[in-house]
């Protein structure tokens, strides 16, 4: 393949990938913060619902 043709195809593909990446970004900066917050809440709830690893010993 000729180098100019290869370079043109590379630029086209790079533009396609950049447009796809921009479309995947959240619309608002707060959306990512909100999503991360809910993920942390879900993780905390899962951690609190697990049974204890050891049973308490009575003397």
mmCIF file with all atom_site columns, N, CA, C and O in Angstrom:
data_model
loop_
_atom_site.group_PDB
_atom_site.id
_atom_site.type_symbol
_atom_site.label_atom_id
_atom_site.label_alt_id
_atom_site.label_comp_id
_atom_site.label_asym_id
_atom_site.label_entity_id
_atom_site.label_seq_id
_atom_site.pdbx_PDB_ins_code
_atom_site.Cartn_x
_atom_site.Cartn_y
_atom_site.Cartn_z
_atom_site.occupancy
_atom_site.B_iso_or_equiv
_atom_site.pdbx_formal_charge
_atom_site.auth_seq_id
_atom_site.auth_comp_id
_atom_site.auth_asym_id
_atom_site.auth_atom_id
_atom_site.pdbx_PDB_model_num
ATOM 1   N N  . UNK A 1 1  ? 0.855   -1.158  0.000  1.00 0.00 ? 1  UNK A N  1
ATOM 2   C CA . UNK A 1 1  ? 0.000   0.000   0.000  1.00 0.00 ? 1  UNK A CA 1
ATOM 3   C C  . UNK A 1 1  ? 0.910   1.233   0.000  1.00 0.00 ? 1  UNK A C  1
ATOM 4   O O  . UNK A 1 1  ? 1.913   1.286   0.705  1.00 0.00 ? 1  UNK A O  1
ATOM 5   N N  . UNK A 1 2  ? 0.531   2.203   -0.752 1.00 0.00 ? 2  UNK A N  1
ATOM 6   C CA . UNK A 1 2  ? 1.301   3.442   -0.836 1.00 0.00 ? 2  UNK A CA 1
ATOM 7   C C  . UNK A 1 2  ? 1.214   4.185   0.489  1.00 0.00 ? 2  UNK A C  1
ATOM 8   O O  . UNK A 1 2  ? 0.177   4.166   1.161  1.00 0.00 ? 2  UNK A O  1
ATOM 9   N N  . UNK A 1 3  ? 2.298   4.858   0.870  1.00 0.00 ? 3  UNK A N  1
ATOM 10  C CA . UNK A 1 3  ? 2.339   5.497   2.181  1.00 0.00 ? 3  UNK A CA 1
ATOM 11  C C  . UNK A 1 3  ? 1.299   6.611   2.316  1.00 0.00 ? 3  UNK A C  1
ATOM 12  O O  . UNK A 1 3  ? 0.737   6.806   3.397  1.00 0.00 ? 3  UNK A O  1
ATOM 13  N N  . UNK A 1 4  ? 1.033   7.345   1.234  1.00 0.00 ? 4  UNK A N  1
ATOM 14  C CA . UNK A 1 4  ? 0.021   8.408   1.311  1.00 0.00 ? 4  UNK A CA 1
ATOM 15  C C  . UNK A 1 4  ? -1.374  7.828   1.534  1.00 0.00 ? 4  UNK A C  1
ATOM 16  O O  . UNK A 1 4  ? -2.171  8.371   2.295  1.00 0.00 ? 4  UNK A O  1
ATOM 17  N N  . UNK A 1 5  ? -1.654  6.722   0.880  1.00 0.00 ? 5  UNK A N  1
ATOM 18  C CA . UNK A 1 5  ? -2.946  6.054   1.055  1.00 0.00 ? 5  UNK A CA 1
ATOM 19  C C  . UNK A 1 5  ? -3.077  5.534   2.487  1.00 0.00 ? 5  UNK A C  1
ATOM 20  O O  . UNK A 1 5  ? -4.117  5.676   3.131  1.00 0.00 ? 5  UNK A O  1
ATOM 21  N N  . UNK A 1 6  ? -1.999  4.940   2.989  1.00 0.00 ? 6  UNK A N  1
ATOM 22  C CA . UNK A 1 6  ? -2.005  4.420   4.350  1.00 0.00 ? 6  UNK A CA 1
ATOM 23  C C  . UNK A 1 6  ? -2.229  5.553   5.356  1.00 0.00 ? 6  UNK A C  1
ATOM 24  O O  . UNK A 1 6  ? -3.008  5.405   6.308  1.00 0.00 ? 6  UNK A O  1
ATOM 25  N N  . UNK A 1 7  ? -1.572  6.690   5.149  1.00 0.00 ? 7  UNK A N  1
ATOM 26  C CA . UNK A 1 7  ? -1.720  7.827   6.049  1.00 0.00 ? 7  UNK A CA 1
ATOM 27  C C  . UNK A 1 7  ? -3.140  8.389   6.013  1.00 0.00 ? 7  UNK A C  1
ATOM 28  O O  . UNK A 1 7  ? -3.711  8.726   7.055  1.00 0.00 ? 7  UNK A O  1
ATOM 29  N N  . UNK A 1 8  ? -3.731  8.450   4.813  1.00 0.00 ? 8  UNK A N  1
ATOM 30  C CA . UNK A 1 8  ? -5.106  8.948   4.689  1.00 0.00 ? 8  UNK A CA 1
ATOM 31  C C  . UNK A 1 8  ? -6.082  8.024   5.417  1.00 0.00 ? 8  UNK A C  1
ATOM 32  O O  . UNK A 1 8  ? -6.990  8.495   6.117  1.00 0.00 ? 8  UNK A O  1
ATOM 33  N N  . UNK A 1 9  ? -5.904  6.718   5.270  1.00 0.00 ? 9  UNK A N  1
ATOM 34  C CA . UNK A 1 9  ? -6.767  5.762   5.971  1.00 0.00 ? 9  UNK A CA 1
ATOM 35  C C  . UNK A 1 9  ? -6.580  5.874   7.491  1.00 0.00 ? 9  UNK A C  1
ATOM 36  O O  . UNK A 1 9  ? -7.538  5.755   8.256  1.00 0.00 ? 9  UNK A O  1
ATOM 37  N N  . UNK A 1 10 ? -5.349  6.090   7.909  1.00 0.00 ? 10 UNK A N  1
ATOM 38  C CA . UNK A 1 10 ? -5.083  6.255   9.342  1.00 0.00 ? 10 UNK A CA 1
ATOM 39  C C  . UNK A 1 10 ? -5.814  7.479   9.888  1.00 0.00 ? 10 UNK A C  1
ATOM 40  O O  . UNK A 1 10 ? -6.424  7.411   10.958 1.00 0.00 ? 10 UNK A O  1
ATOM 41  N N  . UNK A 1 11 ? -5.780  8.583   9.169  1.00 0.00 ? 11 UNK A N  1
ATOM 42  C CA . UNK A 1 11 ? -6.458  9.801   9.623  1.00 0.00 ? 11 UNK A CA 1
ATOM 43  C C  . UNK A 1 11 ? -7.977  9.604   9.669  1.00 0.00 ? 11 UNK A C  1
ATOM 44  O O  . UNK A 1 11 ? -8.639  10.080  10.605 1.00 0.00 ? 11 UNK A O  1
ATOM 45  N N  . UNK A 1 12 ? -8.518  8.896   8.695  1.00 0.00 ? 12 UNK A N  1
ATOM 46  C CA . UNK A 1 12 ? -9.962  8.628   8.704  1.00 0.00 ? 12 UNK A CA 1
ATOM 47  C C  . UNK A 1 12 ? -10.356 7.778   9.905  1.00 0.00 ? 12 UNK A C  1
ATOM 48  O O  . UNK A 1 12 ? -11.343 8.058   10.588 1.00 0.00 ? 12 UNK A O  1
ATOM 49  N N  . UNK A 1 13 ? -9.574  6.731   10.165 1.00 0.00 ? 13 UNK A N  1
ATOM 50  C CA . UNK A 1 13 ? -9.889  5.845   11.285 1.00 0.00 ? 13 UNK A CA 1
ATOM 51  C C  . UNK A 1 13 ? -9.724  6.579   12.618 1.00 0.00 ? 13 UNK A C  1
ATOM 52  O O  . UNK A 1 13 ? -10.515 6.401   13.546 1.00 0.00 ? 13 UNK A O  1
ATOM 53  N N  . UNK A 1 14 ? -8.698  7.418   12.729 1.00 0.00 ? 14 UNK A N  1
ATOM 54  C CA . UNK A 1 14 ? -8.496  8.175   13.955 1.00 0.00 ? 14 UNK A CA 1
ATOM 55  C C  . UNK A 1 14 ? -9.662  9.125   14.202 1.00 0.00 ? 14 UNK A C  1
ATOM 56  O O  . UNK A 1 14 ? -10.118 9.281   15.341 1.00 0.00 ? 14 UNK A O  1
ATOM 57  N N  . UNK A 1 15 ? -10.178 9.742   13.141 1.00 0.00 ? 15 UNK A N  1
ATOM 58  C CA . UNK A 1 15 ? -11.330 10.635  13.290 1.00 0.00 ? 15 UNK A CA 1
ATOM 59  C C  . UNK A 1 15 ? -12.567 9.853   13.719 1.00 0.00 ? 15 UNK A C  1
ATOM 60  O O  . UNK A 1 15 ? -13.348 10.322  14.560 1.00 0.00 ? 15 UNK A O  1
ATOM 61  N N  . UNK A 1 16 ? -12.761 8.655   13.166 1.00 0.00 ? 16 UNK A N  1
ATOM 62  C CA . UNK A 1 16 ? -13.899 7.815   13.569 1.00 0.00 ? 16 UNK A CA 1
ATOM 63  C C  . UNK A 1 16 ? -13.801 7.438   15.044 1.00 0.00 ? 16 UNK A C  1
ATOM 64  O O  . UNK A 1 16 ? -14.795 7.501   15.777 1.00 0.00 ? 16 UNK A O  1
ATOM 65  N N  . UNK A 1 17 ? -12.609 7.027   15.474 1.00 0.00 ? 17 UNK A N  1
ATOM 66  C CA . UNK A 1 17 ? -12.434 6.632   16.870 1.00 0.00 ? 17 UNK A CA 1
ATOM 67  C C  . UNK A 1 17 ? -12.642 7.810   17.816 1.00 0.00 ? 17 UNK A C  1
ATOM 68  O O  . UNK A 1 17 ? -13.234 7.658   18.890 1.00 0.00 ? 17 UNK A O  1
ATOM 69  N N  . UNK A 1 18 ? -12.180 8.980   17.414 1.00 0.00 ? 18 UNK A N  1
ATOM 70  C CA . UNK A 1 18 ? -12.368 10.166  18.256 1.00 0.00 ? 18 UNK A CA 1
ATOM 71  C C  . UNK A 1 18 ? -13.843 10.530  18.384 1.00 0.00 ? 18 UNK A C  1
ATOM 72  O O  . UNK A 1 18 ? -14.316 10.862  19.467 1.00 0.00 ? 18 UNK A O  1
ATOM 73  N N  . UNK A 1 19 ? -14.584 10.416  17.293 1.00 0.00 ? 19 UNK A N  1
ATOM 74  C CA . UNK A 1 19 ? -16.015 10.733  17.366 1.00 0.00 ? 19 UNK A CA 1
ATOM 75  C C  . UNK A 1 19 ? -16.757 9.713   18.230 1.00 0.00 ? 19 UNK A C  1
ATOM 76  O O  . UNK A 1 19 ? -17.672 10.071  18.972 1.00 0.00 ? 19 UNK A O  1
ATOM 77  N N  . UNK A 1 20 ? -16.372 8.443   18.152 1.00 0.00 ? 20 UNK A N  1
ATOM 78  C CA . UNK A 1 20 ? -16.991 7.422   19.003 1.00 0.00 ? 20 UNK A CA 1
ATOM 79  C C  . UNK A 1 20 ? -16.671 7.674   20.480 1.00 0.00 ? 20 UNK A C  1
ATOM 80  O O  . UNK A 1 20 ? -17.525 7.497   21.347 1.00 0.00 ? 20 UNK A O  1
ATOM 81  N N  . UNK A 1 21 ? -15.442 8.093   20.754 1.00 0.00 ? 21 UNK A N  1
ATOM 82  C CA . UNK A 1 21 ? -15.053 8.354   22.138 1.00 0.00 ? 21 UNK A CA 1
ATOM 83  C C  . UNK A 1 21 ? -15.814 9.552   22.691 1.00 0.00 ? 21 UNK A C  1
ATOM 84  O O  . UNK A 1 21 ? -16.233 9.550   23.851 1.00 0.00 ? 21 UNK A O  1
ATOM 85  N N  . UNK A 1 22 ? -15.997 10.575  21.884 1.00 0.00 ? 22 UNK A N  1
ATOM 86  C CA . UNK A 1 22 ? -16.750 11.744  22.344 1.00 0.00 ? 22 UNK A CA 1
ATOM 87  C C  . UNK A 1 22 ? -18.211 11.404  22.581 1.00 0.00 ? 22 UNK A C  1
ATOM 88  O O  . UNK A 1 22 ? -18.841 11.934  23.486 1.00 0.00 ? 22 UNK A O  1
ATOM 89  N N  . UNK A 1 23 ? -18.764 10.510  21.783 1.00 0.00 ? 23 UNK A N  1
ATOM 90  C CA . UNK A 1 23 ? -20.164 10.116  21.954 1.00 0.00 ? 23 UNK A CA 1
ATOM 91  C C  . UNK A 1 23 ? -20.345 9.297   23.235 1.00 0.00 ? 23 UNK A C  1
ATOM 92  O O  . UNK A 1 23 ? -21.413 9.316   23.848 1.00 0.00 ? 23 UNK A O  1
ATOM 93  N N  . UNK A 1 24 ? -19.290 8.595   23.658 1.00 0.00 ? 24 UNK A N  1
ATOM 94  C CA . UNK A 1 24 ? -19.383 7.746   24.846 1.00 0.00 ? 24 UNK A CA 1
ATOM 95  C C  . UNK A 1 24 ? -19.215 8.538   26.133 1.00 0.00 ? 24 UNK A C  1
ATOM 96  O O  . UNK A 1 24 ? -19.539 8.037   27.210 1.00 0.00 ? 24 UNK A O  1
ATOM 97  N N  . UNK A 1 25 ? -18.732 9.770   26.062 1.00 0.00 ? 25 UNK A N  1
ATOM 98  C CA . UNK A 1 25 ? -18.551 10.579  27.261 1.00 0.00 ? 25 UNK A CA 1
ATOM 99  C C  . UNK A 1 25 ? -19.902 11.001  27.820 1.00 0.00 ? 25 UNK A C  1
ATOM 100 O O  . UNK A 1 25 ? -20.843 11.232  27.074 1.00 0.00 ? 25 UNK A O  1
ATOM 101 N N  . UNK A 1 26 ? -19.992 11.110  29.148 1.00 0.00 ? 26 UNK A N  1
ATOM 102 C CA . UNK A 1 26 ? -21.248 11.588  29.730 1.00 0.00 ? 26 UNK A CA 1
ATOM 103 C C  . UNK A 1 26 ? -21.512 13.037  29.319 1.00 0.00 ? 26 UNK A C  1
ATOM 104 O O  . UNK A 1 26 ? -20.592 13.815  29.088 1.00 0.00 ? 26 UNK A O  1
ATOM 105 N N  . UNK A 1 27 ? -22.768 13.388  29.207 1.00 0.00 ? 27 UNK A N  1
ATOM 106 C CA . UNK A 1 27 ? -23.152 14.726  28.768 1.00 0.00 ? 27 UNK A CA 1
ATOM 107 C C  . UNK A 1 27 ? -22.767 15.791  29.783 1.00 0.00 ? 27 UNK A C  1
ATOM 108 O O  . UNK A 1 27 ? -22.363 16.867  29.437 1.00 0.00 ? 27 UNK A O  1
ATOM 109 N N  . UNK A 1 28 ? -22.916 15.488  31.048 1.00 0.00 ? 28 UNK A N  1
ATOM 110 C CA . UNK A 1 28 ? -22.617 16.438  32.104 1.00 0.00 ? 28 UNK A CA 1
ATOM 111 C C  . UNK A 1 28 ? -21.487 15.883  32.964 1.00 0.00 ? 28 UNK A C  1
ATOM 112 O O  . UNK A 1 28 ? -21.419 14.682  33.203 1.00 0.00 ? 28 UNK A O  1
ATOM 113 N N  . UNK A 1 29 ? -20.612 16.755  33.466 1.00 0.00 ? 29 UNK A N  1
ATOM 114 C CA . UNK A 1 29 ? -19.554 16.255  34.350 1.00 0.00 ? 29 UNK A CA 1
ATOM 115 C C  . UNK A 1 29 ? -20.107 15.647  35.632 1.00 0.00 ? 29 UNK A C  1
ATOM 116 O O  . UNK A 1 29 ? -19.521 14.747  36.198 1.00 0.00 ? 29 UNK A O  1
ATOM 117 N N  . UNK A 1 30 ? -21.265 16.119  36.073 1.00 0.00 ? 30 UNK A N  1
ATOM 118 C CA . UNK A 1 30 ? -21.844 15.588  37.307 1.00 0.00 ? 30 UNK A CA 1
ATOM 119 C C  . UNK A 1 30 ? -22.378 14.175  37.115 1.00 0.00 ? 30 UNK A C  1
ATOM 120 O O  . UNK A 1 30 ? -22.533 13.439  38.079 1.00 0.00 ? 30 UNK A O  1
ATOM 121 N N  . UNK A 1 31 ? -22.686 13.795  35.868 1.00 0.00 ? 31 UNK A N  1
ATOM 122 C CA . UNK A 1 31 ? -23.230 12.461  35.629 1.00 0.00 ? 31 UNK A CA 1
ATOM 123 C C  . UNK A 1 31 ? -22.225 11.388  36.052 1.00 0.00 ? 31 UNK A C  1
ATOM 124 O O  . UNK A 1 31 ? -22.600 10.382  36.654 1.00 0.00 ? 31 UNK A O  1
ATOM 125 N N  . UNK A 1 32 ? -20.957 11.607  35.742 1.00 0.00 ? 32 UNK A N  1
ATOM 126 C CA . UNK A 1 32 ? -19.936 10.638  36.135 1.00 0.00 ? 32 UNK A CA 1
ATOM 127 C C  . UNK A 1 32 ? -19.800 10.590  37.653 1.00 0.00 ? 32 UNK A C  1
ATOM 128 O O  . UNK A 1 32 ? -19.696 9.520   38.247 1.00 0.00 ? 32 UNK A O  1
ATOM 129 N N  . UNK A 1 33 ? -19.849 11.745  38.297 1.00 0.00 ? 33 UNK A N  1
ATOM 130 C CA . UNK A 1 33 ? -19.749 11.800  39.757 1.00 0.00 ? 33 UNK A CA 1
ATOM 131 C C  . UNK A 1 33 ? -20.936 11.088  40.402 1.00 0.00 ? 33 UNK A C  1
ATOM 132 O O  . UNK A 1 33 ? -20.780 10.339  41.371 1.00 0.00 ? 33 UNK A O  1
ATOM 133 N N  . UNK A 1 34 ? -22.116 11.291  39.853 1.00 0.00 ? 34 UNK A N  1
ATOM 134 C CA . UNK A 1 34 ? -23.312 10.646  40.384 1.00 0.00 ? 34 UNK A CA 1
ATOM 135 C C  . UNK A 1 34 ? -23.234 9.134   40.210 1.00 0.00 ? 34 UNK A C  1
ATOM 136 O O  . UNK A 1 34 ? -23.547 8.371   41.128 1.00 0.00 ? 34 UNK A O  1
ATOM 137 N N  . UNK A 1 35 ? -22.789 8.692   39.035 1.00 0.00 ? 35 UNK A N  1
ATOM 138 C CA . UNK A 1 35 ? -22.680 7.258   38.782 1.00 0.00 ? 35 UNK A CA 1
ATOM 139 C C  . UNK A 1 35 ? -21.657 6.622   39.721 1.00 0.00 ? 35 UNK A C  1
ATOM 140 O O  . UNK A 1 35 ? -21.906 5.548   40.278 1.00 0.00 ? 35 UNK A O  1
ATOM 141 N N  . UNK A 1 36 ? -20.531 7.285   39.926 1.00 0.00 ? 36 UNK A N  1
ATOM 142 C CA . UNK A 1 36 ? -19.521 6.764   40.842 1.00 0.00 ? 36 UNK A CA 1
ATOM 143 C C  . UNK A 1 36 ? -20.057 6.708   42.271 1.00 0.00 ? 36 UNK A C  1
ATOM 144 O O  . UNK A 1 36 ? -19.806 5.743   43.002 1.00 0.00 ? 36 UNK A O  1
ATOM 145 N N  . UNK A 1 37 ? -20.816 7.724   42.663 1.00 0.00 ? 37 UNK A N  1
ATOM 146 C CA . UNK A 1 37 ? -21.400 7.732   43.999 1.00 0.00 ? 37 UNK A CA 1
ATOM 147 C C  . UNK A 1 37 ? -22.333 6.552   44.224 1.00 0.00 ? 37 UNK A C  1
ATOM 148 O O  . UNK A 1 37 ? -22.281 5.896   45.265 1.00 0.00 ? 37 UNK A O  1
ATOM 149 N N  . UNK A 1 38 ? -23.175 6.265   43.251 1.00 0.00 ? 38 UNK A N  1
ATOM 150 C CA . UNK A 1 38 ? -24.095 5.143   43.398 1.00 0.00 ? 38 UNK A CA 1
ATOM 151 C C  . UNK A 1 38 ? -23.358 3.807   43.404 1.00 0.00 ? 38 UNK A C  1
ATOM 152 O O  . UNK A 1 38 ? -23.758 2.866   44.096 1.00 0.00 ? 38 UNK A O  1
ATOM 153 N N  . UNK A 1 39 ? -22.269 3.719   42.661 1.00 0.00 ? 39 UNK A N  1
ATOM 154 C CA . UNK A 1 39 ? -21.470 2.489   42.685 1.00 0.00 ? 39 UNK A CA 1
ATOM 155 C C  . UNK A 1 39 ? -20.878 2.288   44.077 1.00 0.00 ? 39 UNK A C  1
ATOM 156 O O  . UNK A 1 39 ? -20.870 1.171   44.609 1.00 0.00 ? 39 UNK A O  1
ATOM 157 N N  . UNK A 1 40 ? -20.390 3.371   44.691 1.00 0.00 ? 40 UNK A N  1
ATOM 158 C CA . UNK A 1 40 ? -19.836 3.264   46.040 1.00 0.00 ? 40 UNK A CA 1
ATOM 159 C C  . UNK A 1 40 ? -20.916 2.907   47.071 1.00 0.00 ? 40 UNK A C  1
ATOM 160 O O  . UNK A 1 40 ? -20.663 2.136   48.002 1.00 0.00 ? 40 UNK A O  1
ATOM 161 N N  . UNK A 1 41 ? -22.106 3.444   46.910 1.00 0.00 ? 41 UNK A N  1
ATOM 162 C CA . UNK A 1 41 ? -23.214 3.094   47.802 1.00 0.00 ? 41 UNK A CA 1
ATOM 163 C C  . UNK A 1 41 ? -23.542 1.612   47.669 1.00 0.00 ? 41 UNK A C  1
ATOM 164 O O  . UNK A 1 41 ? -23.713 0.898   48.664 1.00 0.00 ? 41 UNK A O  1
ATOM 165 N N  . UNK A 1 42 ? -23.607 1.123   46.434 1.00 0.00 ? 42 UNK A N  1
ATOM 166 C CA . UNK A 1 42 ? -23.906 -0.293  46.207 1.00 0.00 ? 42 UNK A CA 1
ATOM 167 C C  . UNK A 1 42 ? -22.820 -1.180  46.816 1.00 0.00 ? 42 UNK A C  1
ATOM 168 O O  . UNK A 1 42 ? -23.111 -2.205  47.444 1.00 0.00 ? 42 UNK A O  1
ATOM 169 N N  . UNK A 1 43 ? -21.570 -0.789  46.655 1.00 0.00 ? 43 UNK A N  1
ATOM 170 C CA . UNK A 1 43 ? -20.471 -1.557  47.242 1.00 0.00 ? 43 UNK A CA 1
ATOM 171 C C  . UNK A 1 43 ? -20.570 -1.582  48.762 1.00 0.00 ? 43 UNK A C  1
ATOM 172 O O  . UNK A 1 43 ? -20.396 -2.633  49.396 1.00 0.00 ? 43 UNK A O  1
ATOM 173 N N  . UNK A 1 44 ? -20.875 -0.439  49.353 1.00 0.00 ? 44 UNK A N  1
ATOM 174 C CA . UNK A 1 44 ? -21.023 -0.384  50.814 1.00 0.00 ? 44 UNK A CA 1
ATOM 175 C C  . UNK A 1 44 ? -22.154 -1.269  51.302 1.00 0.00 ? 44 UNK A C  1
ATOM 176 O O  . UNK A 1 44 ? -22.024 -1.952  52.323 1.00 0.00 ? 44 UNK A O  1
ATOM 177 N N  . UNK A 1 45 ? -23.267 -1.268  50.582 1.00 0.00 ? 45 UNK A N  1
ATOM 178 C CA . UNK A 1 45 ? -24.389 -2.123  50.986 1.00 0.00 ? 45 UNK A CA 1
ATOM 179 C C  . UNK A 1 45 ? -24.029 -3.602  50.865 1.00 0.00 ? 45 UNK A C  1
ATOM 180 O O  . UNK A 1 45 ? -24.414 -4.414  51.708 1.00 0.00 ? 45 UNK A O  1
ATOM 181 N N  . UNK A 1 46 ? -23.285 -3.954  49.844 1.00 0.00 ? 46 UNK A N  1
ATOM 182 C CA . UNK A 1 46 ? -22.869 -5.357  49.713 1.00 0.00 ? 46 UNK A CA 1
ATOM 183 C C  . UNK A 1 46 ? -21.935 -5.761  50.838 1.00 0.00 ? 46 UNK A C  1
ATOM 184 O O  . UNK A 1 46 ? -22.007 -6.877  51.347 1.00 0.00 ? 46 UNK A O  1
ATOM 185 N N  . UNK A 1 47 ? -21.043 -4.865  51.219 1.00 0.00 ? 47 UNK A N  1
ATOM 186 C CA . UNK A 1 47 ? -20.108 -5.185  52.299 1.00 0.00 ? 47 UNK A CA 1
ATOM 187 C C  . UNK A 1 47 ? -20.824 -5.347  53.632 1.00 0.00 ? 47 UNK A C  1
ATOM 188 O O  . UNK A 1 47 ? -20.434 -6.173  54.463 1.00 0.00 ? 47 UNK A O  1
ATOM 189 N N  . UNK A 1 48 ? -21.867 -4.545  53.876 1.00 0.00 ? 48 UNK A N  1
ATOM 190 C CA . UNK A 1 48 ? -22.569 -4.643  55.150 1.00 0.00 ? 48 UNK A CA 1
ATOM 191 C C  . UNK A 1 48 ? -23.497 -5.846  55.201 1.00 0.00 ? 48 UNK A C  1
ATOM 192 O O  . UNK A 1 48 ? -23.870 -6.283  56.285 1.00 0.00 ? 48 UNK A O  1
ATOM 193 N N  . UNK A 1 49 ? -23.881 -6.403  54.080 1.00 0.00 ? 49 UNK A N  1
ATOM 194 C CA . UNK A 1 49 ? -24.808 -7.531  54.068 1.00 0.00 ? 49 UNK A CA 1
ATOM 195 C C  . UNK A 1 49 ? -24.107 -8.877  54.169 1.00 0.00 ? 49 UNK A C  1
ATOM 196 O O  . UNK A 1 49 ? -24.746 -9.892  54.346 1.00 0.00 ? 49 UNK A O  1
ATOM 197 N N  . UNK A 1 50 ? -22.784 -8.896  54.081 1.00 0.00 ? 50 UNK A N  1
ATOM 198 C CA . UNK A 1 50 ? -22.068 -10.161 54.173 1.00 0.00 ? 50 UNK A CA 1
ATOM 199 C C  . UNK A 1 50 ? -22.029 -10.631 55.615 1.00 0.00 ? 50 UNK A C  1
ATOM 200 O O  . UNK A 1 50 ? -21.882 -9.824  56.537 1.00 0.00 ? 50 UNK A O  1
ATOM 201 N N  . UNK A 1 51 ? -22.172 -11.937 55.831 1.00 0.00 ? 51 UNK A N  1
ATOM 202 C CA . UNK A 1 51 ? -22.097 -12.451 57.203 1.00 0.00 ? 51 UNK A CA 1
ATOM 203 C C  . UNK A 1 51 ? -20.673 -12.295 57.741 1.00 0.00 ? 51 UNK A C  1
ATOM 204 O O  . UNK A 1 51 ? -19.710 -12.249 56.981 1.00 0.00 ? 51 UNK A O  1
ATOM 205 N N  . UNK A 1 52 ? -20.520 -12.211 59.064 1.00 0.00 ? 52 UNK A N  1
ATOM 206 C CA . UNK A 1 52 ? -19.173 -12.088 59.633 1.00 0.00 ? 52 UNK A CA 1
ATOM 207 C C  . UNK A 1 52 ? -18.340 -13.329 59.317 1.00 0.00 ? 52 UNK A C  1
ATOM 208 O O  . UNK A 1 52 ? -18.867 -14.443 59.191 1.00 0.00 ? 52 UNK A O  1
ATOM 209 N N  . UNK A 1 53 ? -17.039 -13.133 59.188 1.00 0.00 ? 53 UNK A N  1
ATOM 210 C CA . UNK A 1 53 ? -16.167 -14.252 58.852 1.00 0.00 ? 53 UNK A CA 1
ATOM 211 C C  . UNK A 1 53 ? -15.976 -15.203 60.031 1.00 0.00 ? 53 UNK A C  1
ATOM 212 O O  . UNK A 1 53 ? -15.827 -16.410 59.848 1.00 0.00 ? 53 UNK A O  1
ATOM 213 N N  . UNK A 1 54 ? -15.953 -14.666 61.245 1.00 0.00 ? 54 UNK A N  1
ATOM 214 C CA . UNK A 1 54 ? -15.796 -15.502 62.431 1.00 0.00 ? 54 UNK A CA 1
ATOM 215 C C  . UNK A 1 54 ? -16.949 -15.271 63.380 1.00 0.00 ? 54 UNK A C  1
ATOM 216 O O  . UNK A 1 54 ? -17.462 -14.163 63.490 1.00 0.00 ? 54 UNK A O  1
ATOM 217 N N  . UNK A 1 55 ? -17.324 -16.294 64.076 1.00 0.00 ? 55 UNK A N  1
ATOM 218 C CA . UNK A 1 55 ? -18.362 -16.149 65.087 1.00 0.00 ? 55 UNK A CA 1
ATOM 219 C C  . UNK A 1 55 ? -17.709 -15.713 66.392 1.00 0.00 ? 55 UNK A C  1
ATOM 220 O O  . UNK A 1 55 ? -16.587 -16.107 66.716 1.00 0.00 ? 55 UNK A O  1
ATOM 221 N N  . UNK A 1 56 ? -18.419 -14.912 67.131 1.00 0.00 ? 56 UNK A N  1
ATOM 222 C CA . UNK A 1 56 ? -17.897 -14.429 68.415 1.00 0.00 ? 56 UNK A CA 1
ATOM 223 C C  . UNK A 1 56 ? -17.860 -15.579 69.420 1.00 0.00 ? 56 UNK A C  1
ATOM 224 O O  . UNK A 1 56 ? -18.774 -16.414 69.482 1.00 0.00 ? 56 UNK A O  1
ATOM 225 N N  . UNK A 1 57 ? -16.790 -15.634 70.199 1.00 0.00 ? 57 UNK A N  1
ATOM 226 C CA . UNK A 1 57 ? -16.668 -16.669 71.230 1.00 0.00 ? 57 UNK A CA 1
ATOM 227 C C  . UNK A 1 57 ? -17.158 -16.116 72.558 1.00 0.00 ? 57 UNK A C  1
ATOM 228 O O  . UNK A 1 57 ? -16.873 -14.990 72.918 1.00 0.00 ? 57 UNK A O  1
ATOM 229 N N  . UNK A 1 58 ? -17.918 -16.918 73.220 1.00 0.00 ? 58 UNK A N  1
ATOM 230 C CA . UNK A 1 58 ? -18.394 -16.540 74.564 1.00 0.00 ? 58 UNK A CA 1
ATOM 231 C C  . UNK A 1 58 ? -17.486 -17.226 75.578 1.00 0.00 ? 58 UNK A C  1
ATOM 232 O O  . UNK A 1 58 ? -17.173 -18.400 75.475 1.00 0.00 ? 58 UNK A O  1
ATOM 233 N N  . UNK A 1 59 ? -17.069 -16.494 76.591 1.00 0.00 ? 59 UNK A N  1
ATOM 234 C CA . UNK A 1 59 ? -16.154 -17.033 77.606 1.00 0.00 ? 59 UNK A CA 1
ATOM 235 C C  . UNK A 1 59 ? -16.867 -17.936 78.573 1.00 0.00 ? 59 UNK A C  1
ATOM 236 O O  . UNK A 1 59 ? -17.991 -17.954 78.832 1.00 0.00 ? 59 UNK A O  1
#
